[in-house]
């Protein structure tokens, strides 16, 4: 038995096909994008610390008000703070102006931490965020992205597979903070 075809008036079937193809195209070119231009992140994503181009694994924490960055060997010098990133992330020594102080609740009780402004590449967004500095050597992630980094650009889907939105920002080098070069590695001939 053959198929039966009912013609649609005014070429509706062609229009329907075009609309369907358009929506499929939108789904393919915009993975992770919600309505309103917001990008959907998982609970763990890669971010880039700008302008240094240092890729960090970030824990997305909607319960944290403020972003927190791993800072080793923290030293305050007047209105600036000097700290080192962990060796796993290059061990770079950074010196930045203190942008304020944050009172933070932690398992150790209430703490007062220095905060700096940093630029982060998160997905395709370059975001300037205030981050408090803390030695995070005892935890898994070197940076926690709090609500101050997420607001206006991102939504979080905790069921989404981690690291699904790679950080790709167009201009990654327009800040000129002081970066203290890491000292050369000491080698011994023993």
PDB file of C-alpha atoms in Angstrom:
ATOM      1  CA  UNK A   1       0.000   0.000   0.000  1.00  0.00           C
ATOM      2  CA  UNK A   2       1.377   3.424  -0.945  1.00  0.00           C
ATOM      3  CA  UNK A   3       1.745   6.520   1.190  1.00  0.00           C
ATOM      4  CA  UNK A   4      -0.919   9.141   1.258  1.00  0.00           C
ATOM      5  CA  UNK A   5       0.166  12.817   1.100  1.00  0.00           C
ATOM      6  CA  UNK A   6      -2.129  15.719   1.884  1.00  0.00           C
ATOM      7  CA  UNK A   7      -0.754  18.954   0.402  1.00  0.00           C
ATOM      8  CA  UNK A   8      -0.676  21.876   2.836  1.00  0.00           C
ATOM      9  CA  UNK A   9      -1.967  25.207   1.636  1.00  0.00           C
ATOM     10  CA  UNK A  10       0.557  27.989   0.970  1.00  0.00           C
ATOM     11  CA  UNK A  11       3.692  25.848   1.354  1.00  0.00           C
ATOM     12  CA  UNK A  12       3.329  25.351   5.129  1.00  0.00           C
ATOM     13  CA  UNK A  13       5.348  22.174   5.089  1.00  0.00           C
ATOM     14  CA  UNK A  14       8.352  24.057   3.644  1.00  0.00           C
ATOM     15  CA  UNK A  15       7.979  26.804   6.246  1.00  0.00           C
ATOM     16  CA  UNK A  16       7.703  24.251   9.038  1.00  0.00           C
ATOM     17  CA  UNK A  17      10.882  22.543   7.817  1.00  0.00           C
ATOM     18  CA  UNK A  18      12.740  25.870   7.742  1.00  0.00           C
ATOM     19  CA  UNK A  19      11.618  26.749  11.282  1.00  0.00           C
ATOM     20  CA  UNK A  20      12.623  23.316  12.548  1.00  0.00           C
ATOM     21  CA  UNK A  21      16.047  23.571  10.869  1.00  0.00           C
ATOM     22  CA  UNK A  22      16.520  27.032  12.366  1.00  0.00           C
ATOM     23  CA  UNK A  23      15.846  25.748  15.904  1.00  0.00           C
ATOM     24  CA  UNK A  24      18.155  22.774  15.401  1.00  0.00           C
ATOM     25  CA  UNK A  25      20.844  25.187  14.198  1.00  0.00           C
ATOM     26  CA  UNK A  26      20.393  27.344  17.310  1.00  0.00           C
ATOM     27  CA  UNK A  27      20.725  24.306  19.554  1.00  0.00           C
ATOM     28  CA  UNK A  28      23.943  23.258  17.830  1.00  0.00           C
ATOM     29  CA  UNK A  29      25.688  26.642  17.918  1.00  0.00           C
ATOM     30  CA  UNK A  30      24.751  27.619  21.444  1.00  0.00           C
ATOM     31  CA  UNK A  31      25.451  24.752  23.857  1.00  0.00           C
ATOM     32  CA  UNK A  32      25.241  25.917  27.423  1.00  0.00           C
ATOM     33  CA  UNK A  33      23.425  29.169  26.617  1.00  0.00           C
ATOM     34  CA  UNK A  34      20.141  29.863  28.385  1.00  0.00           C
ATOM     35  CA  UNK A  35      17.497  32.353  27.403  1.00  0.00           C
ATOM     36  CA  UNK A  36      18.630  35.910  28.102  1.00  0.00           C
ATOM     37  CA  UNK A  37      22.209  35.149  27.015  1.00  0.00           C
ATOM     38  CA  UNK A  38      23.222  33.437  30.259  1.00  0.00           C
ATOM     39  CA  UNK A  39      25.680  30.565  30.032  1.00  0.00           C
ATOM     40  CA  UNK A  40      24.941  27.371  31.937  1.00  0.00           C
ATOM     41  CA  UNK A  41      27.892  26.150  33.996  1.00  0.00           C
ATOM     42  CA  UNK A  42      28.379  22.868  35.789  1.00  0.00           C
ATOM     43  CA  UNK A  43      29.555  22.630  39.397  1.00  0.00           C
ATOM     44  CA  UNK A  44      33.211  22.518  38.209  1.00  0.00           C
ATOM     45  CA  UNK A  45      34.615  24.499  35.268  1.00  0.00           C
ATOM     46  CA  UNK A  46      37.964  25.665  33.929  1.00  0.00           C
ATOM     47  CA  UNK A  47      38.638  29.417  34.135  1.00  0.00           C
ATOM     48  CA  UNK A  48      41.605  31.541  33.063  1.00  0.00           C
ATOM     49  CA  UNK A  49      43.254  34.057  35.399  1.00  0.00           C
ATOM     50  CA  UNK A  50      43.971  37.109  33.260  1.00  0.00           C
ATOM     51  CA  UNK A  51      46.200  38.628  32.004  1.00  0.00           C
ATOM     52  CA  UNK A  52      48.589  35.802  32.888  1.00  0.00           C
ATOM     53  CA  UNK A  53      46.692  33.107  31.008  1.00  0.00           C
ATOM     54  CA  UNK A  54      46.755  30.707  33.964  1.00  0.00           C
ATOM     55  CA  UNK A  55      44.089  27.994  33.692  1.00  0.00           C
ATOM     56  CA  UNK A  56      42.509  27.091  37.057  1.00  0.00           C
ATOM     57  CA  UNK A  57      39.910  24.481  37.952  1.00  0.00           C
ATOM     58  CA  UNK A  58      37.074  26.345  39.648  1.00  0.00           C
ATOM     59  CA  UNK A  59      34.378  25.068  41.990  1.00  0.00           C
ATOM     60  CA  UNK A  60      31.124  26.896  41.286  1.00  0.00           C
ATOM     61  CA  UNK A  61      29.494  27.664  44.642  1.00  0.00           C
ATOM     62  CA  UNK A  62      26.175  29.526  44.601  1.00  0.00           C
ATOM     63  CA  UNK A  63      26.212  29.393  48.418  1.00  0.00           C
ATOM     64  CA  UNK A  64      29.372  31.530  48.555  1.00  0.00           C
ATOM     65  CA  UNK A  65      28.762  35.252  48.372  1.00  0.00           C
ATOM     66  CA  UNK A  66      32.309  36.074  47.272  1.00  0.00           C
ATOM     67  CA  UNK A  67      34.941  34.407  45.108  1.00  0.00           C
ATOM     68  CA  UNK A  68      37.971  32.959  46.902  1.00  0.00           C
ATOM     69  CA  UNK A  69      41.415  32.456  45.316  1.00  0.00           C
ATOM     70  CA  UNK A  70      44.254  30.244  46.546  1.00  0.00           C
ATOM     71  CA  UNK A  71      47.096  32.435  47.817  1.00  0.00           C
ATOM     72  CA  UNK A  72      50.266  30.862  49.195  1.00  0.00           C
ATOM     73  CA  UNK A  73      52.963  32.744  51.131  1.00  0.00           C
ATOM     74  CA  UNK A  74      50.610  35.703  51.541  1.00  0.00           C
ATOM     75  CA  UNK A  75      52.360  38.914  52.588  1.00  0.00           C
ATOM     76  CA  UNK A  76      50.757  42.326  53.033  1.00  0.00           C
ATOM     77  CA  UNK A  77      52.903  45.342  52.152  1.00  0.00           C
ATOM     78  CA  UNK A  78      51.041  48.594  52.776  1.00  0.00           C
ATOM     79  CA  UNK A  79      48.130  48.771  50.358  1.00  0.00           C
ATOM     80  CA  UNK A  80      49.350  45.824  48.287  1.00  0.00           C
ATOM     81  CA  UNK A  81      49.385  42.093  48.798  1.00  0.00           C
ATOM     82  CA  UNK A  82      51.943  39.646  47.484  1.00  0.00           C
ATOM     83  CA  UNK A  83      51.165  35.961  47.113  1.00  0.00           C
ATOM     84  CA  UNK A  84      52.133  32.913  45.154  1.00  0.00           C
ATOM     85  CA  UNK A  85      49.893  30.579  43.208  1.00  0.00           C
ATOM     86  CA  UNK A  86      50.390  26.887  43.912  1.00  0.00           C
ATOM     87  CA  UNK A  87      53.122  25.088  41.987  1.00  0.00           C
ATOM     88  CA  UNK A  88      50.432  23.024  40.276  1.00  0.00           C
ATOM     89  CA  UNK A  89      49.306  26.251  38.585  1.00  0.00           C
ATOM     90  CA  UNK A  90      52.740  27.662  37.789  1.00  0.00           C
ATOM     91  CA  UNK A  91      53.818  28.987  41.199  1.00  0.00           C
ATOM     92  CA  UNK A  92      53.744  32.557  39.896  1.00  0.00           C
ATOM     93  CA  UNK A  93      54.317  35.333  42.439  1.00  0.00           C
ATOM     94  CA  UNK A  94      51.721  38.105  42.103  1.00  0.00           C
ATOM     95  CA  UNK A  95      51.586  41.554  43.678  1.00  0.00           C
ATOM     96  CA  UNK A  96      48.214  43.321  43.509  1.00  0.00           C
ATOM     97  CA  UNK A  97      46.553  46.290  45.190  1.00  0.00           C
ATOM     98  CA  UNK A  98      44.260  45.399  48.104  1.00  0.00           C
ATOM     99  CA  UNK A  99      40.705  46.164  46.965  1.00  0.00           C
ATOM    100  CA  UNK A 100      39.165  45.644  50.407  1.00  0.00           C
ATOM    101  CA  UNK A 101      38.742  43.179  53.230  1.00  0.00           C
ATOM    102  CA  UNK A 102      36.147  40.437  53.501  1.00  0.00           C
ATOM    103  CA  UNK A 103      34.855  38.887  56.687  1.00  0.00           C
ATOM    104  CA  UNK A 104      34.398  35.204  55.967  1.00  0.00           C
ATOM    105  CA  UNK A 105      32.895  32.336  57.940  1.00  0.00           C
ATOM    106  CA  UNK A 106      34.960  29.182  57.672  1.00  0.00           C
ATOM    107  CA  UNK A 107      35.505  25.994  59.669  1.00  0.00           C
ATOM    108  CA  UNK A 108      38.158  27.982  61.562  1.00  0.00           C
ATOM    109  CA  UNK A 109      35.555  30.571  62.636  1.00  0.00           C
ATOM    110  CA  UNK A 110      35.280  34.125  61.342  1.00  0.00           C
ATOM    111  CA  UNK A 111      38.266  35.448  59.421  1.00  0.00           C
ATOM    112  CA  UNK A 112      39.223  38.775  57.906  1.00  0.00           C
ATOM    113  CA  UNK A 113      40.807  38.228  54.457  1.00  0.00           C
ATOM    114  CA  UNK A 114      42.350  40.660  51.975  1.00  0.00           C
ATOM    115  CA  UNK A 115      40.560  40.926  48.643  1.00  0.00           C
ATOM    116  CA  UNK A 116      41.915  41.829  45.217  1.00  0.00           C
ATOM    117  CA  UNK A 117      40.274  42.529  41.888  1.00  0.00           C
ATOM    118  CA  UNK A 118      41.091  39.959  39.231  1.00  0.00           C
ATOM    119  CA  UNK A 119      39.945  39.385  35.684  1.00  0.00           C
ATOM    120  CA  UNK A 120      38.702  35.908  34.894  1.00  0.00           C
ATOM    121  CA  UNK A 121      37.755  34.306  31.611  1.00  0.00           C
ATOM    122  CA  UNK A 122      34.716  32.164  32.400  1.00  0.00           C
ATOM    123  CA  UNK A 123      33.218  30.421  29.347  1.00  0.00           C
ATOM    124  CA  UNK A 124      33.178  33.269  26.802  1.00  0.00           C
ATOM    125  CA  UNK A 125      32.818  36.055  29.378  1.00  0.00           C
ATOM    126  CA  UNK A 126      35.598  38.203  30.743  1.00  0.00           C
ATOM    127  CA  UNK A 127      34.561  39.075  34.286  1.00  0.00           C
ATOM    128  CA  UNK A 128      36.281  41.431  36.728  1.00  0.00           C
ATOM    129  CA  UNK A 129      35.620  40.128  40.224  1.00  0.00           C
ATOM    130  CA  UNK A 130      36.681  40.839  43.768  1.00  0.00           C
ATOM    131  CA  UNK A 131      38.254  37.710  45.242  1.00  0.00           C
ATOM    132  CA  UNK A 132      39.361  37.145  48.813  1.00  0.00           C
ATOM    133  CA  UNK A 133      42.750  35.497  49.249  1.00  0.00           C
ATOM    134  CA  UNK A 134      43.231  32.397  51.324  1.00  0.00           C
ATOM    135  CA  UNK A 135      45.594  29.437  51.471  1.00  0.00           C
ATOM    136  CA  UNK A 136      43.476  26.710  49.868  1.00  0.00           C
ATOM    137  CA  UNK A 137      46.205  24.039  49.876  1.00  0.00           C
ATOM    138  CA  UNK A 138      44.046  21.685  51.942  1.00  0.00           C
ATOM    139  CA  UNK A 139      41.103  21.741  49.520  1.00  0.00           C
ATOM    140  CA  UNK A 140      40.688  20.387  46.002  1.00  0.00           C
ATOM    141  CA  UNK A 141      39.988  23.550  44.007  1.00  0.00           C
ATOM    142  CA  UNK A 142      42.263  26.629  43.812  1.00  0.00           C
ATOM    143  CA  UNK A 143      39.370  28.989  43.206  1.00  0.00           C
ATOM    144  CA  UNK A 144      35.766  29.123  44.351  1.00  0.00           C
ATOM    145  CA  UNK A 145      33.486  31.168  42.118  1.00  0.00           C
ATOM    146  CA  UNK A 146      30.911  32.839  44.334  1.00  0.00           C
ATOM    147  CA  UNK A 147      27.743  34.680  43.430  1.00  0.00           C
ATOM    148  CA  UNK A 148      29.677  37.907  42.767  1.00  0.00           C
ATOM    149  CA  UNK A 149      31.342  36.209  39.756  1.00  0.00           C
ATOM    150  CA  UNK A 150      28.187  34.489  38.498  1.00  0.00           C
ATOM    151  CA  UNK A 151      25.636  37.302  38.756  1.00  0.00           C
ATOM    152  CA  UNK A 152      24.200  38.483  35.456  1.00  0.00           C
ATOM    153  CA  UNK A 153      26.135  36.095  33.199  1.00  0.00           C
ATOM    154  CA  UNK A 154      25.720  32.526  34.397  1.00  0.00           C
ATOM    155  CA  UNK A 155      23.319  29.937  35.726  1.00  0.00           C
ATOM    156  CA  UNK A 156      24.441  26.696  37.360  1.00  0.00           C
ATOM    157  CA  UNK A 157      23.198  23.200  36.617  1.00  0.00           C
ATOM    158  CA  UNK A 158      24.667  20.883  39.255  1.00  0.00           C
ATOM    159  CA  UNK A 159      23.570  17.814  37.291  1.00  0.00           C
ATOM    160  CA  UNK A 160      25.578  18.869  34.262  1.00  0.00           C
ATOM    161  CA  UNK A 161      28.815  16.998  33.521  1.00  0.00           C
ATOM    162  CA  UNK A 162      31.838  18.968  34.888  1.00  0.00           C
ATOM    163  CA  UNK A 163      34.076  21.080  32.653  1.00  0.00           C
ATOM    164  CA  UNK A 164      31.702  21.343  29.715  1.00  0.00           C
ATOM    165  CA  UNK A 165      32.176  25.053  28.912  1.00  0.00           C
ATOM    166  CA  UNK A 166      35.815  25.832  28.004  1.00  0.00           C
ATOM    167  CA  UNK A 167      37.086  29.357  28.766  1.00  0.00           C
ATOM    168  CA  UNK A 168      37.577  31.251  25.496  1.00  0.00           C
ATOM    169  CA  UNK A 169      37.780  35.050  25.789  1.00  0.00           C
ATOM    170  CA  UNK A 170      38.791  37.279  22.900  1.00  0.00           C
ATOM    171  CA  UNK A 171      41.085  39.815  24.570  1.00  0.00           C
ATOM    172  CA  UNK A 172      42.946  38.311  27.478  1.00  0.00           C
ATOM    173  CA  UNK A 173      45.650  40.899  28.136  1.00  0.00           C
ATOM    174  CA  UNK A 174      44.423  44.419  28.828  1.00  0.00           C
ATOM    175  CA  UNK A 175      45.314  44.619  32.550  1.00  0.00           C
ATOM    176  CA  UNK A 176      48.781  45.632  33.655  1.00  0.00           C
ATOM    177  CA  UNK A 177      49.123  44.471  37.262  1.00  0.00           C
ATOM    178  CA  UNK A 178      52.536  43.816  38.672  1.00  0.00           C
ATOM    179  CA  UNK A 179      53.634  40.257  38.212  1.00  0.00           C
ATOM    180  CA  UNK A 180      56.767  39.304  40.029  1.00  0.00           C
ATOM    181  CA  UNK A 181      58.584  36.677  37.971  1.00  0.00           C
ATOM    182  CA  UNK A 182      59.068  33.342  39.636  1.00  0.00           C
ATOM    183  CA  UNK A 183      62.651  32.744  40.756  1.00  0.00           C
ATOM    184  CA  UNK A 184      64.596  30.243  38.663  1.00  0.00           C
ATOM    185  CA  UNK A 185      64.486  26.663  39.851  1.00  0.00           C
ATOM    186  CA  UNK A 186      67.423  25.690  42.027  1.00  0.00           C
ATOM    187  CA  UNK A 187      69.046  22.503  40.828  1.00  0.00           C
ATOM    188  CA  UNK A 188      71.626  20.511  42.661  1.00  0.00           C
ATOM    189  CA  UNK A 189      74.226  18.262  41.111  1.00  0.00           C
ATOM    190  CA  UNK A 190      74.264  15.687  43.903  1.00  0.00           C
TER     191      UNK A 190
END
